[in-house]
């Protein structure tokens, strides 16, 4: 079995570009949410981890929910909070939620792929160096 390191490196580069695109999508989604729902308008706000978290987007209680500002609502609490909003806002928030879940899922899968490819490429390099040694 012959493994082509060049193809693996190209695959790793492609995965890295996808990762960067998804990180930017997470910023864009958060910014879109902030523009649509300024502070003190919605019971939740879309937060984003600035680090290399595999799940960068999450919900937080806003200041409209007394005593819980900044805490992360559980899934049931999120849906209970938005169920009290008008239908148009519920639909928009449901769309934000599905995009949040999609980005978090795709980003975590791509990040794992990058990690595994880097390790695999490194292992193959070591193998080649020892075989040819």
PDB file of C-alpha atoms in Angstrom:
ATOM      1  CA  UNK A   1       0.000   0.000   0.000  1.00  0.00           C
ATOM      2  CA  UNK A   2       1.486   3.291  -1.082  1.00  0.00           C
ATOM      3  CA  UNK A   3       0.507   6.460   0.728  1.00  0.00           C
ATOM      4  CA  UNK A   4       0.972   9.771  -1.025  1.00  0.00           C
ATOM      5  CA  UNK A   5       2.202  12.332   1.501  1.00  0.00           C
ATOM      6  CA  UNK A   6       1.630  15.150  -0.971  1.00  0.00           C
ATOM      7  CA  UNK A   7      -2.069  14.230  -1.255  1.00  0.00           C
ATOM      8  CA  UNK A   8      -2.356  13.972   2.518  1.00  0.00           C
ATOM      9  CA  UNK A   9      -0.768  17.412   2.960  1.00  0.00           C
ATOM     10  CA  UNK A  10      -3.176  18.841   0.370  1.00  0.00           C
ATOM     11  CA  UNK A  11      -6.084  17.246   2.229  1.00  0.00           C
ATOM     12  CA  UNK A  12      -4.815  18.746   5.505  1.00  0.00           C
ATOM     13  CA  UNK A  13      -4.504  22.195   3.910  1.00  0.00           C
ATOM     14  CA  UNK A  14      -8.022  21.921   2.510  1.00  0.00           C
ATOM     15  CA  UNK A  15      -9.352  20.920   5.930  1.00  0.00           C
ATOM     16  CA  UNK A  16      -7.524  23.870   7.516  1.00  0.00           C
ATOM     17  CA  UNK A  17      -9.167  26.268   5.040  1.00  0.00           C
ATOM     18  CA  UNK A  18     -12.574  24.754   5.849  1.00  0.00           C
ATOM     19  CA  UNK A  19     -11.834  25.204   9.562  1.00  0.00           C
ATOM     20  CA  UNK A  20     -10.966  28.869   9.060  1.00  0.00           C
ATOM     21  CA  UNK A  21     -14.130  29.377   6.994  1.00  0.00           C
ATOM     22  CA  UNK A  22     -16.246  27.838   9.753  1.00  0.00           C
ATOM     23  CA  UNK A  23     -14.562  29.979  12.426  1.00  0.00           C
ATOM     24  CA  UNK A  24     -15.448  33.044  10.348  1.00  0.00           C
ATOM     25  CA  UNK A  25     -19.019  31.756   9.958  1.00  0.00           C
ATOM     26  CA  UNK A  26     -19.238  31.563  13.746  1.00  0.00           C
ATOM     27  CA  UNK A  27     -18.187  35.222  14.016  1.00  0.00           C
ATOM     28  CA  UNK A  28     -20.618  36.226  11.273  1.00  0.00           C
ATOM     29  CA  UNK A  29     -23.529  34.372  12.881  1.00  0.00           C
ATOM     30  CA  UNK A  30     -22.834  35.974  16.252  1.00  0.00           C
ATOM     31  CA  UNK A  31     -22.600  39.428  14.637  1.00  0.00           C
ATOM     32  CA  UNK A  32     -25.809  38.852  12.681  1.00  0.00           C
ATOM     33  CA  UNK A  33     -27.566  37.878  15.905  1.00  0.00           C
ATOM     34  CA  UNK A  34     -26.299  40.994  17.702  1.00  0.00           C
ATOM     35  CA  UNK A  35     -27.554  43.179  14.845  1.00  0.00           C
ATOM     36  CA  UNK A  36     -30.971  41.481  14.815  1.00  0.00           C
ATOM     37  CA  UNK A  37     -31.369  41.301  18.606  1.00  0.00           C
ATOM     38  CA  UNK A  38     -29.553  44.134  20.410  1.00  0.00           C
ATOM     39  CA  UNK A  39     -28.968  43.878  24.151  1.00  0.00           C
ATOM     40  CA  UNK A  40     -32.066  43.845  26.365  1.00  0.00           C
ATOM     41  CA  UNK A  41     -34.411  42.751  23.539  1.00  0.00           C
ATOM     42  CA  UNK A  42     -34.177  38.976  23.794  1.00  0.00           C
ATOM     43  CA  UNK A  43     -34.018  36.568  26.771  1.00  0.00           C
ATOM     44  CA  UNK A  44     -30.898  34.949  25.303  1.00  0.00           C
ATOM     45  CA  UNK A  45     -27.898  36.102  23.346  1.00  0.00           C
ATOM     46  CA  UNK A  46     -25.497  34.204  21.159  1.00  0.00           C
ATOM     47  CA  UNK A  47     -22.046  33.992  22.671  1.00  0.00           C
ATOM     48  CA  UNK A  48     -18.828  32.874  21.067  1.00  0.00           C
ATOM     49  CA  UNK A  49     -15.685  31.424  22.601  1.00  0.00           C
ATOM     50  CA  UNK A  50     -12.738  33.383  21.208  1.00  0.00           C
ATOM     51  CA  UNK A  51     -10.334  30.492  21.698  1.00  0.00           C
ATOM     52  CA  UNK A  52      -9.956  27.353  19.627  1.00  0.00           C
ATOM     53  CA  UNK A  53     -12.982  25.686  21.218  1.00  0.00           C
ATOM     54  CA  UNK A  54     -14.521  22.912  19.156  1.00  0.00           C
ATOM     55  CA  UNK A  55     -17.940  24.355  19.972  1.00  0.00           C
ATOM     56  CA  UNK A  56     -17.433  28.102  19.698  1.00  0.00           C
ATOM     57  CA  UNK A  57     -21.099  29.177  19.701  1.00  0.00           C
ATOM     58  CA  UNK A  58     -23.350  28.966  22.749  1.00  0.00           C
ATOM     59  CA  UNK A  59     -26.396  30.673  24.265  1.00  0.00           C
ATOM     60  CA  UNK A  60     -26.341  32.851  27.382  1.00  0.00           C
ATOM     61  CA  UNK A  61     -29.167  34.366  29.356  1.00  0.00           C
ATOM     62  CA  UNK A  62     -29.484  38.072  28.670  1.00  0.00           C
ATOM     63  CA  UNK A  63     -30.132  40.796  31.213  1.00  0.00           C
ATOM     64  CA  UNK A  64     -33.871  40.449  30.517  1.00  0.00           C
ATOM     65  CA  UNK A  65     -33.845  37.234  32.600  1.00  0.00           C
ATOM     66  CA  UNK A  66     -33.409  38.316  36.209  1.00  0.00           C
ATOM     67  CA  UNK A  67     -30.793  36.514  38.253  1.00  0.00           C
ATOM     68  CA  UNK A  68     -29.342  34.471  35.405  1.00  0.00           C
ATOM     69  CA  UNK A  69     -27.522  37.037  33.277  1.00  0.00           C
ATOM     70  CA  UNK A  70     -24.507  35.481  31.575  1.00  0.00           C
ATOM     71  CA  UNK A  71     -25.289  31.902  32.575  1.00  0.00           C
ATOM     72  CA  UNK A  72     -25.825  29.282  29.897  1.00  0.00           C
ATOM     73  CA  UNK A  73     -29.395  28.042  29.613  1.00  0.00           C
ATOM     74  CA  UNK A  74     -30.100  24.344  29.263  1.00  0.00           C
ATOM     75  CA  UNK A  75     -31.679  23.257  25.985  1.00  0.00           C
ATOM     76  CA  UNK A  76     -35.171  23.028  27.524  1.00  0.00           C
ATOM     77  CA  UNK A  77     -34.773  26.481  29.094  1.00  0.00           C
ATOM     78  CA  UNK A  78     -33.751  27.956  25.736  1.00  0.00           C
ATOM     79  CA  UNK A  79     -36.886  26.637  24.024  1.00  0.00           C
ATOM     80  CA  UNK A  80     -39.096  27.664  26.960  1.00  0.00           C
ATOM     81  CA  UNK A  81     -37.720  31.211  26.831  1.00  0.00           C
ATOM     82  CA  UNK A  82     -38.197  31.671  23.112  1.00  0.00           C
ATOM     83  CA  UNK A  83     -41.656  30.076  23.182  1.00  0.00           C
ATOM     84  CA  UNK A  84     -42.830  33.251  24.954  1.00  0.00           C
ATOM     85  CA  UNK A  85     -41.741  35.410  22.009  1.00  0.00           C
ATOM     86  CA  UNK A  86     -43.802  36.242  18.930  1.00  0.00           C
ATOM     87  CA  UNK A  87     -43.863  33.700  16.107  1.00  0.00           C
ATOM     88  CA  UNK A  88     -41.586  35.682  13.800  1.00  0.00           C
ATOM     89  CA  UNK A  89     -38.883  35.900  16.480  1.00  0.00           C
ATOM     90  CA  UNK A  90     -39.297  32.218  17.408  1.00  0.00           C
ATOM     91  CA  UNK A  91     -38.706  31.251  13.769  1.00  0.00           C
ATOM     92  CA  UNK A  92     -35.632  33.513  13.538  1.00  0.00           C
ATOM     93  CA  UNK A  93     -34.206  32.177  16.805  1.00  0.00           C
ATOM     94  CA  UNK A  94     -34.843  28.598  15.698  1.00  0.00           C
ATOM     95  CA  UNK A  95     -32.883  29.395  12.514  1.00  0.00           C
ATOM     96  CA  UNK A  96     -30.035  30.844  14.581  1.00  0.00           C
ATOM     97  CA  UNK A  97     -30.082  27.698  16.716  1.00  0.00           C
ATOM     98  CA  UNK A  98     -29.914  25.305  13.756  1.00  0.00           C
ATOM     99  CA  UNK A  99     -27.023  27.309  12.286  1.00  0.00           C
ATOM    100  CA  UNK A 100     -25.288  27.378  15.671  1.00  0.00           C
ATOM    101  CA  UNK A 101     -25.563  23.597  15.947  1.00  0.00           C
ATOM    102  CA  UNK A 102     -24.426  23.086  12.330  1.00  0.00           C
ATOM    103  CA  UNK A 103     -21.345  25.297  12.697  1.00  0.00           C
ATOM    104  CA  UNK A 104     -20.368  23.708  16.024  1.00  0.00           C
ATOM    105  CA  UNK A 105     -20.784  20.206  14.582  1.00  0.00           C
ATOM    106  CA  UNK A 106     -18.924  20.865  11.336  1.00  0.00           C
ATOM    107  CA  UNK A 107     -16.137  22.754  13.065  1.00  0.00           C
ATOM    108  CA  UNK A 108     -15.535  19.987  15.594  1.00  0.00           C
ATOM    109  CA  UNK A 109     -15.426  17.312  12.857  1.00  0.00           C
ATOM    110  CA  UNK A 110     -13.016  19.347  10.708  1.00  0.00           C
ATOM    111  CA  UNK A 111     -10.804  20.147  13.711  1.00  0.00           C
ATOM    112  CA  UNK A 112     -10.595  16.452  14.559  1.00  0.00           C
ATOM    113  CA  UNK A 113      -9.761  15.618  10.932  1.00  0.00           C
ATOM    114  CA  UNK A 114      -6.952  18.205  10.931  1.00  0.00           C
ATOM    115  CA  UNK A 115      -5.526  16.809  14.153  1.00  0.00           C
ATOM    116  CA  UNK A 116      -5.582  13.227  12.875  1.00  0.00           C
ATOM    117  CA  UNK A 117      -4.120  14.169   9.481  1.00  0.00           C
ATOM    118  CA  UNK A 118      -1.262  16.079  11.097  1.00  0.00           C
ATOM    119  CA  UNK A 119      -0.478  13.122  13.327  1.00  0.00           C
ATOM    120  CA  UNK A 120      -0.746  10.679  10.414  1.00  0.00           C
ATOM    121  CA  UNK A 121       1.520  12.802   8.200  1.00  0.00           C
ATOM    122  CA  UNK A 122       4.048  13.113  11.024  1.00  0.00           C
ATOM    123  CA  UNK A 123       3.973   9.365  11.649  1.00  0.00           C
ATOM    124  CA  UNK A 124       4.465   8.631   7.941  1.00  0.00           C
ATOM    125  CA  UNK A 125       7.368  11.090   7.776  1.00  0.00           C
ATOM    126  CA  UNK A 126       8.995   9.322  10.726  1.00  0.00           C
ATOM    127  CA  UNK A 127       8.356   5.947   9.113  1.00  0.00           C
ATOM    128  CA  UNK A 128       9.938   7.083   5.818  1.00  0.00           C
ATOM    129  CA  UNK A 129      12.931   8.565   7.635  1.00  0.00           C
ATOM    130  CA  UNK A 130      13.500   5.322   9.560  1.00  0.00           C
ATOM    131  CA  UNK A 131      12.984   3.062   6.525  1.00  0.00           C
ATOM    132  CA  UNK A 132      15.428   5.053   4.418  1.00  0.00           C
ATOM    133  CA  UNK A 133      17.667   5.755   7.390  1.00  0.00           C
TER     134      UNK A 133
END
